[in-house]
């Protein structure tokens, strides 16, 4: 981690790149790196059915609707409302796979293998950007790319049809495009970067962090004209998508907008109580930082994570300061993305996955900076020894997780539960049944063909202190009645829907029937009547 790196001039985009003695400038070794990383991904991979993680099933639903000519809709959901939550980029990619392969199993397999290839490409592109645009020693750039993409915490999100792989590949490609885009007179480079940023904002809402990071970096390096030329198009595309989603949001039934509605309205509703939001930020920030440290120190948790993570945090800061000079977009993108994650009303490991390679790069460059600053040879050897210890533990845990199937274990557990639920519904639900489930609802349509709805709301900050994240019993009952739900899958036993079923039993005896017990799941049937709906005050809802 002590290889030589270049230093930028005060003009910003002009760089003292490595001399030819550092090796040729061709990307061939990084292409080979991509194939090597693909082999790493295949070591983590196990075939997983679509829909086990919720969002993967939603993407597959939308992709199939696009391929079949139904447009951007949640096909299979009661009423087929417009798909206004996720940007259309990844569903369009899945639509292409649906057009080619047609069957659910073949499309799922193709999507998973494509995700592995995209994530491997992201690693190769990151290494090439660090070598070509940041001027790092080739061995250091290759090492960073390997470390950033050898972890199970990165690959686990590529094992099912989720948009992270495409987003991370596009993010790495933008860093490659930074070189020509930041040079005066390079109109084609600027156009290429703008195009990649457009694709990024059409892939994930978090793509706006890339636009913000590049806007600042280009402003500082090249002036506002270049920044505006590159970043205005993706910003306008993001705005257009947001306006379209907001305009069509009213077509999503009110009780489903938390799950199916656009992020803009959802965030606005969640932040309607600013006091609760502000009060949640410190704990949220702590949780996000803990998740980031867990990426660098896999397997550690509790106080040990913070103790071991403190020096790595210092190294990351040193690395980001250096990267601000040699690859300016990377620190600004990281800061913008971190800010988005911290302000997001809920935490999920998936949200910090794109930060992983950027933070690993910063830590590695931080080791290089620290080794260059200490004067005594003994201290440099100590820094090198610490780097080797961290790398050894990091790679060792990753290898152990690969051998144990750790990355796919949660998916395989949920796949078994999904299979049991589909089998139970096959025996109890007619083809015209309407099935509700908290997370498996898209998978139940994909694998069984029933019409479905998300059976619970999702309000991380709640409407009040007393309101559960998944909504009150009356809110759930109203959702079920309005969609004429006939079957509900209780995925976590009675944790989410138990109070609602108790309410139905009390107000409408005989409405709820237990059809199958599939621990920890329970399948119930609902025998709705108008008198029950009146007793609950639902007839006007």
Coordinates of C-alpha atoms in Angstrom, one line a residue, residues 102-322:
X102 CA -39.5 -15.4 -21.6
X103 CA -39.7 -17.9 -18.7
X104 CA -39.4 -16.8 -15.1
X105 CA -36.6 -19.3 -14.3
X106 CA -34.5 -18.4 -17.4
X107 CA -34.9 -14.7 -16.8
X108 CA -34.0 -15.0 -13.2
X109 CA -30.9 -17.0 -14.0
X110 CA -29.9 -14.5 -16.7
X111 CA -30.5 -11.6 -14.4
X112 CA -28.3 -13.0 -11.7
X113 CA -25.4 -13.9 -14.0
X114 CA -25.7 -10.5 -15.6
X115 CA -25.5 -8.8 -12.2
X116 CA -22.3 -10.8 -11.4
X117 CA -20.8 -9.6 -14.7
X118 CA -21.8 -6.0 -14.0
X119 CA -20.3 -6.1 -10.5
X120 CA -17.1 -7.6 -11.9
X121 CA -17.0 -4.9 -14.5
X122 CA -17.4 -2.3 -11.7
X123 CA -14.3 -3.6 -10.0
X124 CA -12.2 -3.5 -13.2
X125 CA -13.4 0.0 -14.1
X126 CA -12.7 1.3 -10.6
X127 CA -9.1 -0.1 -10.8
X128 CA -8.7 1.4 -14.3
X129 CA -9.9 4.8 -13.1
X130 CA -7.5 4.8 -10.1
X131 CA -4.6 3.9 -12.4
X132 CA -5.5 6.0 -15.4
X133 CA -7.1 9.1 -13.9
X134 CA -5.8 9.2 -10.3
X135 CA -2.3 8.1 -11.4
X136 CA -1.8 5.4 -8.7
X137 CA 0.8 2.7 -9.2
X138 CA -0.7 -0.1 -11.2
X139 CA -0.2 -2.6 -8.5
X140 CA -1.9 -0.4 -5.9
X141 CA -4.8 0.2 -8.3
X142 CA -5.2 -3.5 -8.9
X143 CA -5.0 -4.3 -5.2
X144 CA -7.6 -1.7 -4.3
X145 CA -10.0 -3.1 -6.9
X146 CA -9.5 -6.6 -5.6
X147 CA -10.0 -5.6 -2.0
X148 CA -13.1 -3.5 -2.8
X149 CA -14.8 -6.4 -4.7
X150 CA -13.7 -9.5 -2.9
X151 CA -16.1 -9.0 0.0
X152 CA -19.3 -11.0 0.5
X153 CA -20.9 -7.8 1.6
X154 CA -20.7 -6.5 -1.9
X155 CA -21.5 -9.7 -3.8
X156 CA -24.6 -10.6 -1.7
X157 CA -26.6 -7.8 -3.5
X158 CA -25.6 -9.2 -6.9
X159 CA -27.0 -12.7 -6.2
X160 CA -30.6 -11.6 -6.9
X161 CA -32.1 -9.2 -9.5
X162 CA -31.4 -5.9 -7.7
X163 CA -30.1 -2.7 -9.3
X164 CA -26.9 -2.3 -7.2
X165 CA -24.7 -4.0 -9.7
X166 CA -25.8 -1.9 -12.6
X167 CA -25.5 1.3 -10.5
X168 CA -22.0 0.4 -9.2
X169 CA -20.8 -0.4 -12.7
X170 CA -22.2 3.0 -14.0
X171 CA -20.6 4.8 -11.0
X172 CA -17.2 3.3 -11.8
X173 CA -17.6 4.1 -15.5
X174 CA -18.2 7.8 -14.6
X175 CA -14.9 7.8 -12.7
X176 CA -13.2 6.5 -15.9
X177 CA -14.9 9.2 -17.9
X178 CA -13.7 11.9 -15.5
X179 CA -10.3 12.0 -17.2
X180 CA -11.3 13.2 -20.6
X181 CA -14.4 15.1 -19.3
X182 CA -12.2 17.3 -17.1
X183 CA -9.7 18.2 -19.8
X184 CA -10.4 21.5 -21.7
X185 CA -11.7 21.0 -25.2
X186 CA -12.8 17.4 -24.6
X187 CA -16.4 17.7 -25.7
X188 CA -16.8 14.0 -26.4
X189 CA -15.6 13.2 -22.9
X190 CA -18.0 15.6 -21.3
X191 CA -20.9 14.1 -23.4
X192 CA -19.9 10.6 -22.4
X193 CA -19.8 11.5 -18.7
X194 CA -23.2 13.3 -19.0
X195 CA -24.7 10.2 -20.7
X196 CA -23.4 7.9 -18.0
X197 CA -24.8 10.1 -15.3
X198 CA -28.2 10.1 -17.1
X199 CA -28.1 6.3 -17.0
X200 CA -27.2 6.4 -13.3
X201 CA -30.1 8.6 -12.2
X202 CA -32.4 6.3 -14.3
X203 CA -31.1 3.3 -12.4
X204 CA -31.3 4.4 -8.8
X205 CA -32.6 7.5 -7.0
X206 CA -29.2 7.6 -5.3
X207 CA -27.8 8.6 -8.7
X208 CA -28.4 12.2 -7.8
X209 CA -25.4 11.8 -5.4
X210 CA -23.2 11.1 -8.5
X211 CA -24.5 14.2 -10.2
X212 CA -24.0 16.3 -7.1
X213 CA -20.4 15.0 -6.6
X214 CA -19.4 15.6 -10.3
X215 CA -21.0 19.0 -10.3
X216 CA -18.8 20.1 -7.4
X217 CA -15.7 18.4 -8.8
X218 CA -16.1 19.9 -12.3
X219 CA -16.9 23.4 -10.9
X220 CA -13.7 23.4 -8.9
X221 CA -11.6 21.9 -11.7
X222 CA -13.0 23.3 -14.9
X223 CA -15.5 26.1 -14.0
X224 CA -19.2 26.4 -14.0
X225 CA -19.7 26.1 -17.7
X226 CA -18.3 22.5 -17.9
X227 CA -20.1 21.6 -14.7
X228 CA -23.4 22.8 -16.1
X229 CA -22.9 21.1 -19.5
X230 CA -22.2 17.7 -17.9
X231 CA -24.6 17.8 -14.9
X232 CA -27.6 19.7 -16.2
X233 CA -28.8 16.8 -18.5
X234 CA -28.9 14.2 -15.8
X235 CA -30.4 16.6 -13.3
X236 CA -33.2 17.5 -15.8
X237 CA -33.8 13.8 -16.4
X238 CA -34.0 13.1 -12.6
X239 CA -36.4 16.0 -12.3
X240 CA -38.5 14.8 -15.2
X241 CA -38.8 11.3 -13.7
X242 CA -39.7 12.8 -10.3
X243 CA -42.4 15.0 -11.8
X244 CA -43.9 12.1 -13.8
X245 CA -43.9 9.9 -10.8
X246 CA -45.5 12.5 -8.6
X247 CA -48.2 13.2 -11.3
X248 CA -49.1 9.5 -11.5
X249 CA -48.8 8.8 -7.7
X250 CA -52.6 9.5 -7.2
X251 CA -53.3 6.4 -9.3
X252 CA -51.7 4.2 -6.6
X253 CA -54.2 3.3 -3.9
X254 CA -53.6 5.4 -0.8
X255 CA -52.9 2.4 1.5
X256 CA -50.2 1.2 -0.9
X257 CA -48.3 4.4 -1.5
X258 CA -45.8 3.8 1.3
X259 CA -44.6 0.7 -0.6
X260 CA -45.5 1.5 -4.2
X261 CA -45.5 5.3 -4.3
X262 CA -42.7 7.6 -5.4
X263 CA -39.9 8.4 -3.0
X264 CA -40.6 12.1 -3.1
X265 CA -44.1 11.9 -1.7
X266 CA -43.0 9.1 0.6
X267 CA -40.2 11.1 2.1
X268 CA -42.4 14.2 2.4
X269 CA -44.9 12.2 4.4
X270 CA -42.2 10.7 6.6
X271 CA -40.7 14.1 7.3
X272 CA -44.0 15.7 8.0
X273 CA -43.0 15.6 11.7
X274 CA -39.6 17.3 11.6
X275 CA -39.1 17.0 15.3
X276 CA -39.2 13.2 15.1
X277 CA -37.0 13.2 12.1
X278 CA -34.3 15.5 13.7
X279 CA -34.4 13.4 16.9
X280 CA -33.7 10.2 14.8
X281 CA -30.7 11.6 13.0
X282 CA -28.0 11.0 15.6
X283 CA -28.9 7.3 16.1
X284 CA -29.3 6.9 12.4
X285 CA -25.9 8.4 11.7
X286 CA -24.3 6.0 14.3
X287 CA -26.1 3.1 12.7
X288 CA -24.9 4.1 9.2
X289 CA -21.3 4.5 10.3
X290 CA -21.4 1.1 12.1
X291 CA -22.6 -0.5 8.9
X292 CA -19.8 1.2 6.9
X293 CA -17.2 0.0 9.5
X294 CA -18.6 -3.5 9.3
X295 CA -17.8 -3.5 5.6
X296 CA -14.1 -2.8 6.4
X297 CA -14.0 -5.1 9.4
X298 CA -16.4 -8.0 8.5
X299 CA -17.3 -10.2 11.4
X300 CA -16.7 -7.6 14.1
X301 CA -19.6 -5.9 16.0
X302 CA -20.2 -4.0 19.2
X303 CA -17.5 -2.1 21.0
X304 CA -14.7 -4.0 19.2
X305 CA -16.0 -2.7 15.9
X306 CA -15.6 0.9 17.0
X307 CA -12.2 0.4 18.6
X308 CA -10.8 -1.4 15.5
X309 CA -12.6 1.0 13.2
X310 CA -11.2 4.2 14.7
X311 CA -7.8 4.0 13.0
X312 CA -9.4 2.9 9.7
X313 CA -11.6 6.0 9.9
X314 CA -8.5 8.2 10.3
X315 CA -6.9 6.4 7.3
X316 CA -10.1 6.9 5.2
X317 CA -10.0 10.6 6.0
X318 CA -6.4 10.8 4.9
X319 CA -7.2 8.8 1.8
X320 CA -10.2 11.0 0.8
X321 CA -8.0 14.1 1.3
X322 CA -5.5 12.7 -1.2

